[in-house]
mmCIF file of C-alpha atoms in Angstrom:
data_model
loop_
_atom_site.group_PDB
_atom_site.id
_atom_site.type_symbol
_atom_site.label_atom_id
_atom_site.label_comp_id
_atom_site.label_asym_id
_atom_site.label_seq_id
_atom_site.Cartn_x
_atom_site.Cartn_y
_atom_site.Cartn_z
ATOM 1 C CA MET Z 1 -60.695 44.940 -19.488
ATOM 2 C CA THR Z 2 -57.840 42.169 -18.781
ATOM 3 C CA SER Z 3 -55.113 42.731 -16.179
ATOM 4 C CA PRO Z 4 -51.233 41.646 -17.882
ATOM 5 C CA VAL Z 5 -49.492 38.937 -16.588
ATOM 6 C CA ARG Z 6 -47.951 40.097 -13.539
ATOM 7 C CA MET Z 7 -44.285 40.696 -13.864
ATOM 8 C CA ASP Z 8 -41.839 39.756 -10.924
ATOM 9 C CA LYS Z 9 -38.240 38.612 -10.620
ATOM 10 C CA LYS Z 10 -39.445 35.307 -10.682
ATOM 11 C CA ASN Z 11 -40.958 35.945 -13.784
ATOM 12 C CA PRO Z 12 -39.479 33.891 -16.719
ATOM 13 C CA GLY Z 13 -39.290 36.875 -18.882
ATOM 14 C CA PRO Z 14 -39.782 36.753 -22.925
ATOM 15 C CA LYS Z 15 -37.683 33.732 -23.826
ATOM 16 C CA PHE Z 16 -40.318 31.475 -21.693
ATOM 17 C CA GLN Z 17 -42.893 32.261 -24.490
ATOM 18 C CA LEU Z 18 -43.810 31.148 -27.801
ATOM 19 C CA VAL Z 19 -43.638 34.130 -30.767
ATOM 20 C CA ALA Z 20 -45.963 34.180 -33.584
ATOM 21 C CA GLY Z 21 -45.492 32.626 -36.589
ATOM 22 C CA GLU Z 22 -42.874 30.221 -34.549
ATOM 23 C CA ASN Z 23 -43.210 26.422 -35.056
ATOM 24 C CA ILE Z 24 -44.411 25.183 -31.621
ATOM 25 C CA GLN Z 25 -42.142 22.190 -31.395
ATOM 26 C CA SER Z 26 -39.215 24.404 -32.053
ATOM 27 C CA GLY Z 27 -40.474 26.810 -29.792
ATOM 28 C CA LEU Z 28 -40.990 24.572 -26.761
ATOM 29 C CA LEU Z 29 -37.063 23.076 -27.494
ATOM 30 C CA ARG Z 30 -35.943 26.838 -27.726
ATOM 31 C CA ILE Z 31 -37.827 27.425 -24.120
ATOM 32 C CA MET Z 32 -36.138 24.237 -22.754
ATOM 33 C CA ARG Z 33 -32.762 24.860 -23.992
ATOM 34 C CA ALA Z 34 -33.200 28.450 -22.590
ATOM 35 C CA GLN Z 35 -34.001 27.172 -19.263
ATOM 36 C CA VAL Z 36 -31.544 24.507 -19.093
ATOM 37 C CA GLN Z 37 -29.165 27.142 -19.737
ATOM 38 C CA GLY Z 38 -30.660 29.147 -16.979
ATOM 39 C CA ALA Z 39 -30.344 26.512 -14.640
ATOM 40 C CA GLN Z 40 -26.735 26.006 -15.233
ATOM 41 C CA GLN Z 41 -26.013 29.907 -14.886
ATOM 42 C CA LYS Z 42 -27.497 28.926 -11.590
ATOM 43 C CA LEU Z 43 -25.701 26.411 -10.220
ATOM 44 C CA SER Z 44 -22.473 27.822 -11.107
ATOM 45 C CA ARG Z 45 -22.901 31.052 -9.343
ATOM 46 C CA GLU Z 46 -21.787 31.186 -5.505
ATOM 47 C CA ASP Z 47 -23.212 34.465 -4.065
ATOM 48 C CA ASP Z 48 -26.720 33.304 -2.879
ATOM 49 C CA ILE Z 49 -26.924 29.580 -2.715
ATOM 50 C CA HIS Z 50 -30.408 29.017 -1.339
ATOM 51 C CA GLU Z 51 -32.241 31.517 -3.704
ATOM 52 C CA ASN Z 52 -29.598 29.881 -6.702
ATOM 53 C CA ILE Z 53 -31.066 26.314 -5.690
ATOM 54 C CA HIS Z 54 -34.806 28.010 -5.768
ATOM 55 C CA ALA Z 55 -34.188 29.667 -9.338
ATOM 56 C CA THR Z 56 -32.750 25.949 -10.332
ATOM 57 C CA ARG Z 57 -36.037 24.087 -9.292
ATOM 58 C CA GLN Z 58 -38.165 26.975 -11.221
ATOM 59 C CA HIS Z 59 -36.117 25.899 -14.400
ATOM 60 C CA PHE Z 60 -36.610 22.465 -14.141
ATOM 61 C CA LYS Z 61 -40.313 22.914 -13.256
ATOM 62 C CA LYS Z 62 -40.608 25.162 -16.607
ATOM 63 C CA ILE Z 63 -39.102 22.260 -18.654
ATOM 64 C CA ARG Z 64 -41.123 19.952 -17.240
ATOM 65 C CA SER Z 65 -44.310 22.112 -18.307
ATOM 66 C CA ALA Z 66 -43.077 22.081 -21.839
ATOM 67 C CA LEU Z 67 -42.458 18.360 -21.669
ATOM 68 C CA ARG Z 68 -45.909 17.824 -20.766
ATOM 69 C CA LEU Z 69 -46.961 20.054 -23.518
ATOM 70 C CA MET Z 70 -45.272 17.544 -26.046
ATOM 71 C CA ARG Z 71 -46.200 14.741 -24.331
ATOM 72 C CA PHE Z 72 -48.555 13.014 -27.448
ATOM 73 C CA ALA Z 73 -46.149 14.684 -29.873
ATOM 74 C CA ILE Z 74 -43.411 12.803 -29.201
ATOM 75 C CA PRO Z 75 -42.929 8.473 -28.296
ATOM 76 C CA LYS Z 76 -44.102 7.784 -24.684
ATOM 77 C CA LYS Z 77 -40.702 6.184 -23.922
ATOM 78 C CA ILE Z 78 -38.556 9.769 -25.034
ATOM 79 C CA TYR Z 79 -41.486 11.701 -22.891
ATOM 80 C CA ARG Z 80 -40.867 9.529 -19.795
ATOM 81 C CA ARG Z 81 -37.122 9.218 -20.113
ATOM 82 C CA ASN Z 82 -36.828 13.135 -20.082
ATOM 83 C CA ASN Z 83 -39.592 14.168 -17.571
ATOM 84 C CA TRP Z 84 -37.725 11.320 -15.106
ATOM 85 C CA PHE Z 85 -34.397 12.883 -15.892
ATOM 86 C CA VAL Z 86 -35.488 16.484 -15.191
ATOM 87 C CA ARG Z 87 -37.612 15.371 -11.938
ATOM 88 C CA ASP Z 88 -34.555 13.485 -10.193
ATOM 89 C CA GLU Z 89 -32.189 16.064 -11.050
ATOM 90 C CA SER Z 90 -34.493 18.505 -9.169
ATOM 91 C CA ARG Z 91 -34.728 16.008 -6.157
ATOM 92 C CA LYS Z 92 -31.257 16.273 -5.564
ATOM 93 C CA LEU Z 93 -31.672 19.888 -4.637
ATOM 94 C CA SER Z 94 -34.911 19.820 -2.626
ATOM 95 C CA ALA Z 95 -33.653 18.979 0.550
ATOM 96 C CA ALA Z 96 -31.359 22.354 0.490
ATOM 97 C CA ARG Z 97 -34.835 23.936 -0.809
ATOM 98 C CA ASP Z 98 -36.870 22.813 2.422
ATOM 99 C CA HIS Z 99 -34.461 24.444 5.180
ATOM 100 C CA THR Z 100 -35.320 27.922 3.028
ATOM 101 C CA ALA Z 101 -38.693 27.610 2.840
ATOM 102 C CA ILE Z 102 -39.625 27.975 6.336
ATOM 103 C CA MET Z 103 -37.462 31.132 6.353
ATOM 104 C CA GLU Z 104 -40.409 32.742 3.685
ATOM 105 C CA VAL Z 105 -43.157 32.289 6.084
ATOM 106 C CA LEU Z 106 -41.845 34.829 8.676
ATOM 107 C CA PRO Z 107 -42.415 37.991 6.557
ATOM 108 C CA LEU Z 108 -45.799 36.559 5.893
ATOM 109 C CA LEU Z 109 -46.377 35.894 9.477
ATOM 110 C CA GLU Z 110 -45.514 39.634 10.156
ATOM 111 C CA ARG Z 111 -47.839 41.224 7.348
ATOM 112 C CA GLN Z 112 -50.684 39.424 8.792
ATOM 113 C CA ALA Z 113 -50.139 39.221 12.303
ATOM 114 C CA GLY Z 114 -47.628 41.860 13.191
ATOM 115 C CA SER Z 115 -49.291 43.576 15.938
ATOM 116 C CA HIS Z 116 -49.813 40.440 18.030
ATOM 117 C CA PHE Z 117 -46.127 40.043 18.513
ATOM 118 C CA THR Z 118 -43.532 42.577 19.703
ATOM 119 C CA LYS Z 119 -40.157 43.554 17.481
ATOM 120 C CA GLU Z 120 -37.879 41.558 20.018
ATOM 121 C CA GLU Z 121 -40.248 38.536 19.681
ATOM 122 C CA PHE Z 122 -39.947 38.432 15.710
ATOM 123 C CA LEU Z 123 -36.218 38.973 15.680
ATOM 124 C CA LYS Z 124 -36.033 35.921 18.476
ATOM 125 C CA ILE Z 125 -38.152 33.691 15.987
ATOM 126 C CA GLU Z 126 -35.912 34.642 12.954
ATOM 127 C CA ASN Z 127 -32.900 34.150 14.474
ATOM 128 C CA TYR Z 128 -33.911 30.476 15.894
ATOM 129 C CA PHE Z 129 -34.703 29.594 12.251
ATOM 130 C CA LYS Z 130 -31.507 31.059 10.788
ATOM 131 C CA LYS Z 131 -29.563 29.020 13.114
ATOM 132 C CA GLN Z 132 -31.366 25.819 12.291
ATOM 133 C CA ARG Z 133 -31.363 25.936 8.770
ATOM 134 C CA GLN Z 134 -27.361 26.728 9.247
ATOM 135 C CA ARG Z 135 -27.224 24.070 11.816
ATOM 136 C CA LYS Z 136 -29.084 21.070 9.202
ATOM 137 C CA PHE Z 137 -27.726 22.808 6.310
ATOM 138 C CA ASP Z 138 -24.282 21.108 4.436
ATOM 139 C CA GLU Z 139 -23.194 23.747 2.655
ATOM 140 C CA GLN Z 140 -19.907 21.596 1.232
ATOM 141 C CA GLN Z 141 -22.549 18.845 0.491
ATOM 142 C CA VAL Z 142 -25.012 20.934 -1.041
ATOM 143 C CA SER Z 143 -22.199 22.593 -3.400
ATOM 144 C CA ALA Z 144 -21.205 19.067 -4.414
ATOM 145 C CA ASP Z 145 -24.980 18.622 -5.501
ATOM 146 C CA MET Z 146 -25.299 21.724 -7.566
ATOM 147 C CA LYS Z 147 -22.198 20.902 -9.552
ATOM 148 C CA LEU Z 148 -22.938 17.225 -10.259
ATOM 149 C CA VAL Z 149 -26.760 18.429 -11.625
ATOM 150 C CA ALA Z 150 -24.754 21.051 -13.660
ATOM 151 C CA LYS Z 151 -22.169 18.421 -15.245
ATOM 152 C CA GLU Z 152 -25.446 16.538 -16.133
ATOM 153 C CA LEU Z 153 -27.631 18.993 -17.229
ATOM 154 C CA SER Z 154 -24.503 19.543 -19.689
ATOM 155 C CA VAL Z 155 -24.709 16.053 -20.907
ATOM 156 C CA TYR Z 156 -28.128 15.910 -20.753
ATOM 157 C CA LYS Z 157 -28.696 18.970 -23.499
ATOM 158 C CA LYS Z 158 -26.178 17.654 -25.789
ATOM 159 C CA ALA Z 159 -27.727 13.982 -26.156
ATOM 160 C CA ASP Z 160 -31.435 13.940 -25.240
ATOM 161 C CA PHE Z 161 -32.220 17.437 -27.433
ATOM 162 C CA SER Z 162 -31.283 15.757 -30.766
ATOM 163 C CA ILE Z 163 -33.754 12.822 -29.815
ATOM 164 C CA LEU Z 164 -36.742 15.346 -29.467
ATOM 165 C CA GLU Z 165 -35.405 17.915 -32.482
ATOM 166 C CA ALA Z 166 -36.135 15.084 -34.898
ATOM 167 C CA GLN Z 167 -40.098 15.125 -33.326
ATOM 168 C CA ARG Z 168 -40.240 19.142 -34.045
ATOM 169 C CA GLU Z 169 -42.708 18.318 -37.006
ATOM 170 C CA LYS Z 170 -45.431 16.953 -34.568
ATOM 171 C CA ALA Z 171 -47.121 19.797 -33.559
ATOM 172 C CA ARG Z 172 -50.091 18.560 -30.778
ATOM 173 C CA TRP Z 173 -49.540 20.561 -27.942
ATOM 174 C CA ILE Z 174 -53.543 20.792 -27.026
ATOM 175 C CA PRO Z 175 -53.830 17.031 -25.539
ATOM 176 C CA GLY Z 176 -50.798 18.186 -23.631
ATOM 177 C CA LEU Z 177 -52.533 21.317 -22.730
ATOM 178 C CA GLN Z 178 -55.982 19.393 -21.560
ATOM 179 C CA ARG Z 179 -53.827 16.410 -20.096
ATOM 180 C CA THR Z 180 -52.427 18.821 -17.323
ATOM 181 C CA TYR Z 181 -55.720 20.405 -16.613
ATOM 182 C CA GLN Z 182 -57.076 17.077 -16.105
ATOM 183 C CA ASP Z 183 -54.143 16.036 -13.489
ATOM 184 C CA GLY Z 184 -54.614 19.306 -11.872
ATOM 185 C CA TYR Z 185 -58.840 18.553 -11.136
ATOM 186 C CA ARG Z 186 -58.347 15.230 -10.237
ATOM 187 C CA SER Z 187 -56.263 16.293 -7.664
ATOM 188 C CA TYR Z 188 -58.188 19.336 -6.300
ATOM 189 C CA ARG Z 189 -60.944 16.634 -6.557
ATOM 190 C CA LYS Z 190 -58.755 13.956 -4.372
ATOM 191 C CA LEU Z 191 -57.697 17.218 -1.953
ATOM 192 C CA LEU Z 192 -61.596 17.610 -1.526
ATOM 193 C CA ASN Z 193 -62.512 13.934 -0.183
ATOM 194 C CA LYS Z 194 -59.411 13.563 1.302
ATOM 195 C CA PRO Z 195 -57.634 16.547 2.680
ATOM 196 C CA ALA Z 196 -53.696 15.803 3.153
ATOM 197 C CA SER Z 197 -50.615 17.929 2.793
ATOM 198 C CA HIS Z 198 -49.333 15.701 0.263
ATOM 199 C CA MET Z 199 -52.309 15.767 -2.038
ATOM 200 C CA MET Z 200 -52.157 19.959 -1.499
ATOM 201 C CA HIS Z 201 -48.957 19.564 -2.937
ATOM 202 C CA GLU Z 202 -49.852 17.173 -5.717
ATOM 203 C CA TRP Z 203 -52.574 19.636 -6.356
ATOM 204 C CA ARG Z 204 -50.094 22.748 -6.782
ATOM 205 C CA LYS Z 205 -47.418 21.040 -8.529
ATOM 206 C CA HIS Z 206 -50.007 20.700 -11.542
ATOM 207 C CA ALA Z 207 -51.486 24.187 -11.483
ATOM 208 C CA LYS Z 208 -47.974 25.459 -11.274
ATOM 209 C CA TYR Z 209 -47.673 23.247 -14.629
ATOM 210 C CA LEU Z 210 -50.732 24.741 -16.261
ATOM 211 C CA ARG Z 211 -49.583 28.280 -15.149
ATOM 212 C CA TYR Z 212 -46.062 27.776 -17.002
ATOM 213 C CA GLN Z 213 -48.180 26.536 -20.126
ATOM 214 C CA LEU Z 214 -50.495 29.239 -20.530
ATOM 215 C CA HIS Z 215 -47.393 31.460 -20.280
ATOM 216 C CA MET Z 216 -45.655 29.743 -22.964
ATOM 217 C CA LEU Z 217 -48.866 29.552 -25.268
ATOM 218 C CA ASN Z 218 -49.896 33.116 -24.652
ATOM 219 C CA VAL Z 219 -49.405 34.313 -27.859
ATOM 220 C CA TYR Z 220 -52.735 32.199 -29.345
ATOM 221 C CA TRP Z 221 -55.308 33.648 -26.999
ATOM 222 C CA PRO Z 222 -53.153 36.761 -25.019
ATOM 223 C CA PRO Z 223 -56.690 38.126 -22.935
ATOM 224 C CA VAL Z 224 -57.939 34.254 -22.029
ATOM 225 C CA PHE Z 225 -54.313 33.024 -21.329
ATOM 226 C CA SER Z 226 -53.039 35.645 -19.282
ATOM 227 C CA ALA Z 227 -56.398 35.886 -17.303
ATOM 228 C CA LEU Z 228 -56.172 32.215 -16.194
ATOM 229 C CA GLU Z 229 -52.579 32.498 -15.672
ATOM 230 C CA ASN Z 230 -52.914 35.429 -13.282
ATOM 231 C CA GLU Z 231 -55.683 33.619 -11.388
ATOM 232 C CA LEU Z 232 -52.943 30.217 -11.579
ATOM 233 C CA HIS Z 233 -50.194 32.548 -9.745
ATOM 234 C CA LYS Z 234 -52.545 33.345 -7.115
ATOM 235 C CA LEU Z 235 -53.557 29.736 -6.474
ATOM 236 C CA THR Z 236 -50.081 28.748 -6.511
ATOM 237 C CA ASP Z 237 -48.826 31.314 -4.214
ATOM 238 C CA LEU Z 238 -51.908 30.635 -1.619
ATOM 239 C CA LEU Z 239 -50.785 26.870 -2.173
ATOM 240 C CA GLY Z 240 -47.495 27.329 -1.179
ATOM 241 C CA ASN Z 241 -48.285 29.448 1.594
ATOM 242 C CA HIS Z 242 -50.183 26.835 3.025
ATOM 243 C CA THR Z 243 -47.583 24.722 2.421
ATOM 244 C CA ASN Z 244 -44.736 27.010 4.041
ATOM 245 C CA LEU Z 245 -46.993 27.337 7.245
ATOM 246 C CA GLU Z 246 -47.086 23.794 7.992
ATOM 247 C CA LEU Z 247 -43.615 23.072 7.728
ATOM 248 C CA PHE Z 248 -43.596 26.329 10.348
ATOM 249 C CA GLN Z 249 -46.066 24.875 12.666
ATOM 250 C CA GLN Z 250 -44.057 21.658 13.042
ATOM 251 C CA GLN Z 251 -41.123 23.100 13.794
ATOM 252 C CA ILE Z 252 -42.904 25.082 16.277
ATOM 253 C CA HIS Z 253 -44.213 22.111 18.133
ATOM 254 C CA SER Z 254 -40.535 21.270 18.804
ATOM 255 C CA ALA Z 255 -38.624 24.516 19.139
ATOM 256 C CA ASP Z 256 -36.979 24.451 22.808
ATOM 257 C CA PRO Z 257 -36.421 28.288 22.881
ATOM 258 C CA PHE Z 258 -40.037 29.776 22.970
ATOM 259 C CA ASP Z 259 -42.265 30.186 25.959
ATOM 260 C CA PRO Z 260 -45.359 28.423 25.876
ATOM 261 C CA ASP Z 261 -47.226 31.949 25.755
ATOM 262 C CA LEU Z 262 -44.987 32.880 22.528
ATOM 263 C CA ARG Z 263 -45.431 29.246 20.972
ATOM 264 C CA GLU Z 264 -49.635 29.621 21.458
ATOM 265 C CA ARG Z 265 -49.617 32.706 19.421
ATOM 266 C CA MET Z 266 -47.030 31.749 16.806
ATOM 267 C CA LEU Z 267 -49.304 28.704 15.945
ATOM 268 C CA LYS Z 268 -52.580 30.171 16.453
ATOM 269 C CA HIS Z 269 -51.603 33.220 13.966
ATOM 270 C CA SER Z 270 -49.936 30.929 11.353
ATOM 271 C CA THR Z 271 -53.081 28.864 10.845
#
């Protein structure tokens, strides 16, 4: 029996799926609008700037996933303009997100190698990276970037969605799904031939697009699409942990406060 799709705080929820009988193109546009609105809401909040940036970038990935399903149903020029716009808006927030990624390694390290460190050592490690994030994180600049992105999203929603609406009768999503799978498989083969961090990132990116697309299309083949989505969720989580651990190790090599023994154990147990 196929297990249900995992639901957690990052799960996109019911607005992120097509429903039975819904026009495909109209449904994908509905999903995109919901994701734009979700991004705007997160960008306007001030309670947890790091979590809000992370959530906003997740919304952008879902928008790009929907666009990739549409890519052969709309003119290439329109697809590229929309895709590049969302990509560039996400990049404006990427530096702020990178400061938080390393913090996500610490619970993983504690679960997998907790017996090799004392509580005091873990506290020292955590405090060090918190201070590093505070030192490098320009909150005023990031807040300004978030306001700018929110403003540009409002313009985008009014201008570009009317153009996409005109293409709603062309429901060709299968070629888009196939292309996403092909892009991911090519990234995987390149990684096998020449392992590198940027290739790991490319593979994860395409795997995440495919995972989101299968979630959107779940209504068409629930048992199979749910099973594949769950497997891709596991894969993207593992690849994300790998990327964050690499960032963590880079920082450890240049971290002054740690004695050689602690540094060596941190490097050993984060591989």
